[in-house]
Short mmCIF file of C-alpha atoms in Angstrom, two decimals:
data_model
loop_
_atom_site.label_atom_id
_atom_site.label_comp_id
_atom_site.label_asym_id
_atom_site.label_seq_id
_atom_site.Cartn_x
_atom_site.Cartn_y
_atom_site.Cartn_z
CA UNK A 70 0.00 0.00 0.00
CA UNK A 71 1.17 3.07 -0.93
CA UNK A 72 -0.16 6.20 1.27
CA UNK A 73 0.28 9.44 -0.90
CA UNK A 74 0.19 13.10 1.41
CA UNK A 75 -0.45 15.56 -1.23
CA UNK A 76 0.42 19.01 0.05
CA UNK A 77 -1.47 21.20 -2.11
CA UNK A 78 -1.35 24.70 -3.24
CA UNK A 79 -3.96 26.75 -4.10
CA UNK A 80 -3.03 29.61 -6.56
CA UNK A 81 -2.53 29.38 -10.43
CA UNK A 82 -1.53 26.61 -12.17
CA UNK A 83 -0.71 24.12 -9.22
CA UNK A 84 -4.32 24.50 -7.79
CA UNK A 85 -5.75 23.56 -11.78
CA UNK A 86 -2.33 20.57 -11.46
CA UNK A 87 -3.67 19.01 -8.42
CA UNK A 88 -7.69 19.27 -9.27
CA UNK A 89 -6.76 17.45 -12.50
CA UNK A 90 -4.41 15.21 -10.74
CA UNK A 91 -5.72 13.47 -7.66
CA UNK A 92 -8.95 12.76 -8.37
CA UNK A 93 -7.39 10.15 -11.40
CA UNK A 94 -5.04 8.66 -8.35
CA UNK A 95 -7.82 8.09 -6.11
CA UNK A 96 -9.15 5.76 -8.80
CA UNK A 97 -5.96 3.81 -8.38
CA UNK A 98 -5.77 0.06 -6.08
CA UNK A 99 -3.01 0.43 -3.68
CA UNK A 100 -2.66 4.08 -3.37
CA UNK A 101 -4.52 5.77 -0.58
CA UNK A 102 -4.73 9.79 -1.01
CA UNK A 103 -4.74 12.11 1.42
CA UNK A 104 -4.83 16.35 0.61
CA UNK A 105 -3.25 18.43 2.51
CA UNK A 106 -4.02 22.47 1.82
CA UNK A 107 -1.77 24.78 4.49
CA UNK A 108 -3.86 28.03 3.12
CA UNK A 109 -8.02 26.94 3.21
CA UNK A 110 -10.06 29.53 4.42
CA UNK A 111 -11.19 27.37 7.39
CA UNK A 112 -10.57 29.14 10.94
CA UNK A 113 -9.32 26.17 12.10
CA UNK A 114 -8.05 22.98 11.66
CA UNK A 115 -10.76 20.38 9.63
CA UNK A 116 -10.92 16.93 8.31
CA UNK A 117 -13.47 15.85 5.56
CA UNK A 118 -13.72 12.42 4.37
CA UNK A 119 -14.44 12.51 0.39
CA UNK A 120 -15.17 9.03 0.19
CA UNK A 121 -13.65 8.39 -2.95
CA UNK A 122 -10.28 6.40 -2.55
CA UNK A 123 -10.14 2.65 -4.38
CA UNK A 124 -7.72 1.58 -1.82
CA UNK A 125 -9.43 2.07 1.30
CA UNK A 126 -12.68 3.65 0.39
CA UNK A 127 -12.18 6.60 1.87
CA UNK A 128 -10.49 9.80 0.85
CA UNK A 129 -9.02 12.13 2.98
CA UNK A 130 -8.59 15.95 3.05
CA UNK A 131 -6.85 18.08 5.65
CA UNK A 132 -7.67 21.62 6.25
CA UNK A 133 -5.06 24.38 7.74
CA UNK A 134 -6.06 27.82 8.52
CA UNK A 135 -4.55 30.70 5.62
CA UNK A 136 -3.52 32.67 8.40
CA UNK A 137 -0.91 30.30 9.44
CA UNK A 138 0.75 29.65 6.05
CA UNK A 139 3.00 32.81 6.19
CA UNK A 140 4.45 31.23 9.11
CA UNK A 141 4.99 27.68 7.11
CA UNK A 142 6.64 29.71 4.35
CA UNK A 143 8.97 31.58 6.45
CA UNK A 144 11.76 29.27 7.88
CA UNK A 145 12.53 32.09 10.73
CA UNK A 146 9.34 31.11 12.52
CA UNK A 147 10.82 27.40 12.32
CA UNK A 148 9.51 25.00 14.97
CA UNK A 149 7.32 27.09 16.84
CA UNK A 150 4.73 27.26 13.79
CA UNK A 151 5.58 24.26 11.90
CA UNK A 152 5.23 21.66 14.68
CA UNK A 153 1.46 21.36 15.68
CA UNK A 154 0.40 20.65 11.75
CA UNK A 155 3.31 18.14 11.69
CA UNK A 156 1.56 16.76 14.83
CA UNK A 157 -1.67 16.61 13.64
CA UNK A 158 -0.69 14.90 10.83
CA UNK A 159 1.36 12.76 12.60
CA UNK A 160 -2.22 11.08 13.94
CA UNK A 161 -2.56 9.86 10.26
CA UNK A 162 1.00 9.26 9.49
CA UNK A 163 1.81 6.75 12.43
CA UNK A 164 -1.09 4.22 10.96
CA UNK A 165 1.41 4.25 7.80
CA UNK A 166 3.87 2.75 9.42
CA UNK A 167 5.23 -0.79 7.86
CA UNK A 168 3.87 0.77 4.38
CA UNK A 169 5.36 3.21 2.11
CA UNK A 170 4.55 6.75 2.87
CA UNK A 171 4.87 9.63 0.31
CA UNK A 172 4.68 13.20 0.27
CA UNK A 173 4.33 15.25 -3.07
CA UNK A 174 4.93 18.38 -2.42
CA UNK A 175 2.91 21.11 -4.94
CA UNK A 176 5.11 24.07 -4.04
CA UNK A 177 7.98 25.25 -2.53
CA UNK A 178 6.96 27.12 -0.19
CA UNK A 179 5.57 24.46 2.37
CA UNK A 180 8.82 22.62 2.40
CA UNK A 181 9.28 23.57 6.15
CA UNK A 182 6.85 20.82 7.15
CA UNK A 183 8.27 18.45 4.66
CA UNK A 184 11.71 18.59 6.63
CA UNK A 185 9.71 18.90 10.21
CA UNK A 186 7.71 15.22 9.36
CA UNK A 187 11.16 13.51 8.32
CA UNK A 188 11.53 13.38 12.09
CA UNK A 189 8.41 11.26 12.92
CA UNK A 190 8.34 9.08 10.24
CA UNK A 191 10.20 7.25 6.94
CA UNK A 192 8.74 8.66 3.78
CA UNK A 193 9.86 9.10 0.09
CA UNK A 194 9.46 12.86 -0.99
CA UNK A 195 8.16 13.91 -4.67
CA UNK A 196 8.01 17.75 -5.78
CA UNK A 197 6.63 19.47 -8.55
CA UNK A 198 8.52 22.14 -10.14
CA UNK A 199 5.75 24.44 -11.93
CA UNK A 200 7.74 28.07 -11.61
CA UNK A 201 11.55 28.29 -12.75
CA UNK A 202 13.44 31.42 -11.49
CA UNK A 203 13.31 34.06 -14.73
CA UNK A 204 16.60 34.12 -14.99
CA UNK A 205 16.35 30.86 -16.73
CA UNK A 206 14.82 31.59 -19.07
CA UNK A 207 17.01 34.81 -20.17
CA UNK A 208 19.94 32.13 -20.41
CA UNK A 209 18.63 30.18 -22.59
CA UNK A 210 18.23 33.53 -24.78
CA UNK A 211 21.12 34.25 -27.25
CA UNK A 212 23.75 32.47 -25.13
CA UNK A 213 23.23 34.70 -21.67
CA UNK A 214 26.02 35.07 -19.87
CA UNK A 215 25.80 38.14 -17.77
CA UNK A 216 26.28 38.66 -14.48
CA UNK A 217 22.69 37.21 -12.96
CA UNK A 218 20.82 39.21 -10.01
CA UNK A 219 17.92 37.24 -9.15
CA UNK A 220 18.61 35.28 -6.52
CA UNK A 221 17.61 32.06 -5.96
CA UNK A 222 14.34 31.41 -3.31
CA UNK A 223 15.75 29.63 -0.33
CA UNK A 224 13.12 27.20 -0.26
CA UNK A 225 13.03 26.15 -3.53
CA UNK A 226 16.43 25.27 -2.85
CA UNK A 227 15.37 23.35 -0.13
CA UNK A 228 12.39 21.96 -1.81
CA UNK A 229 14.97 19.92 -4.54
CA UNK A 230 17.77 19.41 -1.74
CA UNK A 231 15.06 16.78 -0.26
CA UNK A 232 12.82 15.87 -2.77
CA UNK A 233 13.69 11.91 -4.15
CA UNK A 234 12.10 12.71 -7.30
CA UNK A 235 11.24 15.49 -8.86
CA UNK A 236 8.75 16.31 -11.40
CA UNK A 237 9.39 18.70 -14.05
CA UNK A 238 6.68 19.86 -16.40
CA UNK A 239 8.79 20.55 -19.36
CA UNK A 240 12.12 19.35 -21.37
CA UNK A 241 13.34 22.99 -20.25
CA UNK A 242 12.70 22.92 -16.73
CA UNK A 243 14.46 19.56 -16.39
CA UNK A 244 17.16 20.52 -18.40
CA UNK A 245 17.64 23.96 -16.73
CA UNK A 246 17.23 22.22 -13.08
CA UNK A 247 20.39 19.92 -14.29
CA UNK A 248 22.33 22.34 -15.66
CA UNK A 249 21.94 24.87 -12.96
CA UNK A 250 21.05 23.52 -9.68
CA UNK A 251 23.18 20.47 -10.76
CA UNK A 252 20.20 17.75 -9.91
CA UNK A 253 21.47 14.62 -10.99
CA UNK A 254 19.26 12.94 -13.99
CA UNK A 255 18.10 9.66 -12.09
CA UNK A 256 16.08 12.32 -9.44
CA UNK A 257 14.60 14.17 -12.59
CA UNK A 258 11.28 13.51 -14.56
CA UNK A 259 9.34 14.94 -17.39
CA UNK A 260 5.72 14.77 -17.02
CA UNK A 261 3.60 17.45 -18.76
CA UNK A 262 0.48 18.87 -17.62
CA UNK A 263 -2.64 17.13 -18.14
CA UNK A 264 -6.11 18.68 -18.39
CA UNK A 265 -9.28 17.03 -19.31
CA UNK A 266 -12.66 17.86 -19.16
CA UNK A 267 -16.18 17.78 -21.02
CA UNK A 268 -14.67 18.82 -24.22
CA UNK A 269 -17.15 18.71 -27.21
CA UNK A 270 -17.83 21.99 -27.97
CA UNK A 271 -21.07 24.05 -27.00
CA UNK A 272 -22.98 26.16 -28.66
CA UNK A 273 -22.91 29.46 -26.96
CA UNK A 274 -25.09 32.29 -27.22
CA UNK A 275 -23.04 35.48 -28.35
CA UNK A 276 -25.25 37.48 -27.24
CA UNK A 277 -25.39 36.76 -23.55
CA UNK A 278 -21.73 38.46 -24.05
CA UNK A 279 -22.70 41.35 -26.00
CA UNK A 280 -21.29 40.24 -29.14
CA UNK A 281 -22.36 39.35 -32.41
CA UNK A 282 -22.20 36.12 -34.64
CA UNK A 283 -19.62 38.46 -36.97
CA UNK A 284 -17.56 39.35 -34.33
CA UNK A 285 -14.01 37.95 -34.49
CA UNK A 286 -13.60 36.95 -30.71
CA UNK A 287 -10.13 37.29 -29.24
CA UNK A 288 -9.24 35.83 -26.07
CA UNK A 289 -6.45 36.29 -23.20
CA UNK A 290 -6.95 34.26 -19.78
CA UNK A 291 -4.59 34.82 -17.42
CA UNK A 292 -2.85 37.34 -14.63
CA UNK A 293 -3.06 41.11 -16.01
CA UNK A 294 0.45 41.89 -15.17
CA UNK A 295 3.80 42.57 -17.36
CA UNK A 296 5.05 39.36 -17.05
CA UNK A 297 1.91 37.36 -19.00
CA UNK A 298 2.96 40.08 -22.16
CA UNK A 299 -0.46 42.23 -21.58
CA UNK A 300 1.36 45.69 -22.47
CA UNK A 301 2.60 43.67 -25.80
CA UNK A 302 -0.87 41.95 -26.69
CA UNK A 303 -3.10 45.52 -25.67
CA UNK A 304 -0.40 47.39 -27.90
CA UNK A 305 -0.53 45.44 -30.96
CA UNK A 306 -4.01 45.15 -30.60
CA UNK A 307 -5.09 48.97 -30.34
CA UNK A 308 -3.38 49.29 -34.35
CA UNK A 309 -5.41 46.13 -34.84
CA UNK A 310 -8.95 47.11 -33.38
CA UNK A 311 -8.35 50.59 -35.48
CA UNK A 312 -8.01 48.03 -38.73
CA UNK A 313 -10.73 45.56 -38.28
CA UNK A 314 -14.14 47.25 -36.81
CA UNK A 315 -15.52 43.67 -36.08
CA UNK A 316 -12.58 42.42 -33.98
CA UNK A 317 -13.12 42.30 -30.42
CA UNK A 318 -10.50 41.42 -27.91
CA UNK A 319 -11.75 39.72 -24.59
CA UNK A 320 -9.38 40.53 -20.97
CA UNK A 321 -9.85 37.68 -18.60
CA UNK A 322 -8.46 37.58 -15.53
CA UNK A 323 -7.35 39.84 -11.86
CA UNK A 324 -4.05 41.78 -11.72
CA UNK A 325 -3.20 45.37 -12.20
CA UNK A 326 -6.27 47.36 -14.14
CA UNK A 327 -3.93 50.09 -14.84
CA UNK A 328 -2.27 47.98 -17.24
CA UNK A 329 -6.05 47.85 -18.70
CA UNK A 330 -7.18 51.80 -18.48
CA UNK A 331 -4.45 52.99 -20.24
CA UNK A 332 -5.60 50.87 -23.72
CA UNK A 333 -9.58 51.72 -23.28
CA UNK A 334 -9.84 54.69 -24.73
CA UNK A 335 -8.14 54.18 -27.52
CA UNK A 336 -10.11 50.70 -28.00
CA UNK A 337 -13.45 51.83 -27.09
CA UNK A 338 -15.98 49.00 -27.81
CA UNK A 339 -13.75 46.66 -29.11
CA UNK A 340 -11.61 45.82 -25.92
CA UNK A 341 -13.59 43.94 -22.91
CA UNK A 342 -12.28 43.63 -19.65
CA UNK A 343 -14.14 40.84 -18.15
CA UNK A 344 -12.25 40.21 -14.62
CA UNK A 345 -12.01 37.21 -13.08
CA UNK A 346 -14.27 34.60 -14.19
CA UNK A 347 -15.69 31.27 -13.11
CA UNK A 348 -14.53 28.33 -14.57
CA UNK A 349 -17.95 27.74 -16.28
CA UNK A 350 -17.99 31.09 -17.70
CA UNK A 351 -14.35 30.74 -18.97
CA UNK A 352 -15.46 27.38 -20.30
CA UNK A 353 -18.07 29.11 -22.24
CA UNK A 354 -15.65 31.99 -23.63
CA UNK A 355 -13.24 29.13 -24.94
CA UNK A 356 -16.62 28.06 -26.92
CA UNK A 357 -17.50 31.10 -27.97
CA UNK A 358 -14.31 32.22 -29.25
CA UNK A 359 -11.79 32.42 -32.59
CA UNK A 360 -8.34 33.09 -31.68
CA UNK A 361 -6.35 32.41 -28.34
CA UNK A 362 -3.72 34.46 -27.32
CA UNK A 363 -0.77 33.92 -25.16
CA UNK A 364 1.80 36.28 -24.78
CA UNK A 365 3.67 35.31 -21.98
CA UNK A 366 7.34 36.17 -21.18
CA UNK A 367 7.61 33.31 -18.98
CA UNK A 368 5.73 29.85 -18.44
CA UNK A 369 6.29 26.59 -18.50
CA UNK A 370 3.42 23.96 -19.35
CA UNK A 371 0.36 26.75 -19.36
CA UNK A 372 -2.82 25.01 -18.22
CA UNK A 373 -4.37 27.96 -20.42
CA UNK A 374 -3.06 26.47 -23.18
CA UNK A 375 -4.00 22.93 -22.58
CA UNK A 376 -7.60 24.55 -22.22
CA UNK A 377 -7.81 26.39 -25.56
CA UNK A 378 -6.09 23.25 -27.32
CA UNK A 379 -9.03 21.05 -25.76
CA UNK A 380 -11.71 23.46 -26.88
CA UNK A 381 -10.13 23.99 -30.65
CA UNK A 382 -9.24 27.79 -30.34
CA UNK A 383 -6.38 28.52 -32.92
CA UNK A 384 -3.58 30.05 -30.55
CA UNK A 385 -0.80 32.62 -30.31
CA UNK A 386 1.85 31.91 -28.50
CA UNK A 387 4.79 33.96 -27.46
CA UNK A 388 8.17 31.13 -28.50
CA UNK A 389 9.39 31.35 -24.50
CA UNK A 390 11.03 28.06 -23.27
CA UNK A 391 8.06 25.69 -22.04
CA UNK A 392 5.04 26.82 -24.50
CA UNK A 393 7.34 26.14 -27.72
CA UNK A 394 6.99 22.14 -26.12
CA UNK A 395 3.19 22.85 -26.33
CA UNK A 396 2.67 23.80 -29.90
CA UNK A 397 4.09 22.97 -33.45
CA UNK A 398 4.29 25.78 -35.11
CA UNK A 399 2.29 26.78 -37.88
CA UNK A 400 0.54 23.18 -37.45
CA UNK A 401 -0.96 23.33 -33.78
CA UNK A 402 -0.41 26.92 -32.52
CA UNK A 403 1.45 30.04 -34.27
CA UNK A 404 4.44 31.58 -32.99
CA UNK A 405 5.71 34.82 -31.96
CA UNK A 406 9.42 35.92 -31.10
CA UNK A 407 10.95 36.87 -28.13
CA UNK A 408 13.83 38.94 -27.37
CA UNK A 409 16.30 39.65 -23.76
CA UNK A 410 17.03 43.73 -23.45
CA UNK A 411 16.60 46.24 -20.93
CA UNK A 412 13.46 48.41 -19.84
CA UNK A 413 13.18 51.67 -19.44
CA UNK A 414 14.89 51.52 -15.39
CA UNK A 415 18.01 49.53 -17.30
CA UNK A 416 17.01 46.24 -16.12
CA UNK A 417 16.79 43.43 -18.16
CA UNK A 418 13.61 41.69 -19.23
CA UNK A 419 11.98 39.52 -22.25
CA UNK A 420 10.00 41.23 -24.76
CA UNK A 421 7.74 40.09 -27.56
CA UNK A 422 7.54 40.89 -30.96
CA UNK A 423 4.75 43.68 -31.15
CA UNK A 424 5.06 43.45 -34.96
CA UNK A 425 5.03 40.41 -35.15
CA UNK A 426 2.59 39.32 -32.90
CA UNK A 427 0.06 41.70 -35.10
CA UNK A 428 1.15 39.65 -38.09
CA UNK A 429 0.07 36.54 -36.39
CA UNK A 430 -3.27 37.97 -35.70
CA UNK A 431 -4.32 39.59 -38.99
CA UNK A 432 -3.51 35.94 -40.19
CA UNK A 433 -5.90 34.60 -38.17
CA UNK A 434 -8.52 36.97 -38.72
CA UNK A 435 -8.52 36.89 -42.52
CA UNK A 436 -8.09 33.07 -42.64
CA UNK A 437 -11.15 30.88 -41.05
CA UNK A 438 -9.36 28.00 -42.92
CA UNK A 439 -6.37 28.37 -41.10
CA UNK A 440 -8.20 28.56 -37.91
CA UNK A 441 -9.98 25.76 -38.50
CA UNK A 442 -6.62 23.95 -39.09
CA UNK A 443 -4.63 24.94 -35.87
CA UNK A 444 -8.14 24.70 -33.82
CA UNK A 445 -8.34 21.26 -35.37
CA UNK A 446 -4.20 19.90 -35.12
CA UNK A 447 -3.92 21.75 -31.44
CA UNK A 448 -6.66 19.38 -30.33
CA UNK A 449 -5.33 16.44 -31.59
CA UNK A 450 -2.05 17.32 -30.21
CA UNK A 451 -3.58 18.03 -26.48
CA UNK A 452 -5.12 14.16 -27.18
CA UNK A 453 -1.66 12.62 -27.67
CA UNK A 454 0.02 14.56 -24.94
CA UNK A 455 -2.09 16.45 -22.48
CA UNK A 456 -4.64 14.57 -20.91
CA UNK A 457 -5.18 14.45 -16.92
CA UNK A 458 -5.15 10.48 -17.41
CA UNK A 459 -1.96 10.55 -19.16
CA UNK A 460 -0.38 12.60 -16.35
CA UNK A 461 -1.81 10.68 -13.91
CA UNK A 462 -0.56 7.52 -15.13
CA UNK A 463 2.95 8.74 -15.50
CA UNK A 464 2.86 9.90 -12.11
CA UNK A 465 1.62 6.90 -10.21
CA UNK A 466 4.36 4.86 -11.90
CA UNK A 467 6.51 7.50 -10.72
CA UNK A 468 5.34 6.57 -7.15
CA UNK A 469 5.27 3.02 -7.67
CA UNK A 470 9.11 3.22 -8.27
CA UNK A 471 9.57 4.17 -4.44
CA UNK A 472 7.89 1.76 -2.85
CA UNK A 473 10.07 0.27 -0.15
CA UNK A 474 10.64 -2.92 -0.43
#
């Protein structure tokens, strides 16, 4: 038997990761789950029993107050903060015993407990790796050598100093992990994303929207903020919106607004900024939509993108290490360039292609057969590679391979 301690977390991508993940391992004979989420909104400490576990029958999830995660990140407040979770776990952890215990960690920044429990109990460690520091990705740019000033987080550190295995979502992450945290190559694995849901697509009123069966429908989904390529996408598309009257560009998605207000009056009626959505009504904007955009500076295996490939948008997609594993170019996504300079304070950042980025667009909207085609290839492609029961296989043979003997 093989009892899995899934320490969650709940922002971004890793909360989509583990809400496609687990419930695929719970399915699984020998393998009894148990969440673990540091930051619920619960005031206290809770247990719920899902029920749904094929090796026992019974599921477990454990519930920490939010207000005592900033204590579990920071390793100053050490044992102070860190024990009495340990300890409560430990009421779970010592019927383990004599089997092989596991803990997959889903961030870095809980690794505080994972290095408390090693004290009460034997148990294999597995960590995801779902954010690289940026400065990987500018040296894999034109051969960067330069002196580097972003410093490393301690805890991700930490997090790959104990971890038996670890789980990298794309061929650059592993490689960049190797290369410059000097992992050795029997600790690292590739497993991509996976994402699956009802896929078959929906017809959507327009309408409910405020848009019509004309309009060309373009859509971002993400965090409004510099680093998802907003300034780029909102600055190509203000020369685009002034071209094409029926074009209308969709904003999904919290952040910084100001980003936002500074495009709206040049884009008035043809620029949308919805907020964030539910994931129903982002379901139905995949539907209802022509053209995907993603113009991130940095990402690794975007769960955006393994959404619009399941719902056959065409997409645009900046050609940053980790979403140029996602796509073939010109066959299941398009393209845009990326380049390493220096902003306006002299510091040194990724920027897209404006131009060419608009190119990549106009494409699009002149072309429904060439929508039609990377809608169509992007989907098969997210078949082959990026289903949740792919990744969940993958990763249950991962944990099969530390089972003590």
């Amino acid at each position: 038997m093989i009892h899995l301690f899934f320490i969650s977390y709940d922002f971004s991508g890793a909360e989509t990761y583990a809400h496609q993940l687990i419930p695929y391992l719970r399915s699984k004979n020998g393998l009894a789950v148990y969440e673990v989420h540091f930051s619920s909104d619960y005031p206290e400490f809770a247990v719920e029993n899902v029920g749904e576990c094929a090796a026992s029958g019974l599921g477990w999830k454990f519930y920490f107050p939010k207000i005592a995660s900033k204590y579990l990140i920071d390793r100053g407040y050490a044992d102070v903060f860190i024990a009495p979770p340990v300890l409560i776990l430990w009421e779970w952890l010592k019927n383990c015993i004599g089997d092989t215990v596991i803990f997959h960690s889903n961030s870095e920044d809980f690794v505080n407990v994972l290095n408390k429990a090693r004290g009460l109990v034997d148990f294999r460690t597995v960590s995801t790796i779902h954010f690289l520091p940026k400065h990987y990705s500018w040296k894999e740019l034109d051969n960067y050598t330069e002196t580097l000033t972003e410093t490393k987080n301690d805890n991700y550190i930490r997090q790959l100093e104990l971890s038996d295995k670890i789980i990298c979502v794309t061929e650059f992450a592993a490689a960049s992990i190797k290369k410059n945290d000097a992992v050795s190559a029997d600790r690292v694995s590739v497993i991509y994303n996976g994402y699956s849901s009802d896929n078959s697509p929906k017809k959507v009123s327009r309408g409910k929207y405020g848009l019509s069966d004309n309009d060309i429908v373009l859509l971002f989904v993400g965090r409004i903020t510099p680093e998802k390529g907003i300034c780029g996408l909102l600055t190509a598309f203000r020369d685009i919106s002034a071209e094409f009257s029926q074009v209308r560009l969709l904003l999904v998605g919290d952040g910084d607004v100001k980003l936002v207000d500074a495009f709206l009056a040049g884009c008035e009626g043809s620029l949308v900024y919805m907020g964030r959505q539910s994931k129903e009504v982002v379901a139905e904007l995949y539907d209802l939509a022509d053209i995907g955009i993603i113009p991130s500076k940095y990402e690794q295996c975007s769960y955006v993108a393994l959404e619009m490939m399941s719902r056959r948008l065409a997409v645009i997609a900046t050609n940053t290490p980790g979403l140029r594993e996602l796509f073939v170019d010109e066959h299941s996504g398009l393209l845009m360039d990326i380049s390493r300079g220096y902003d306006a304070n002299e510091l040194l950042d990724i920027f897209i292609d404006v131009d060419m980025l608009k190119k990549q667009i106009v494409r699009l909207i002149c072309d429904s057969t060439l929508r039609s085609y990377i809608g169509r290839n992007g989907y098969q492609r997210w078949q082959e590679m990026f289903t949740a029961e792919r990744m969940a296989e993958q990763t249950y043979n991962l944990y099969k391979s530390l089972i003590v003997p």
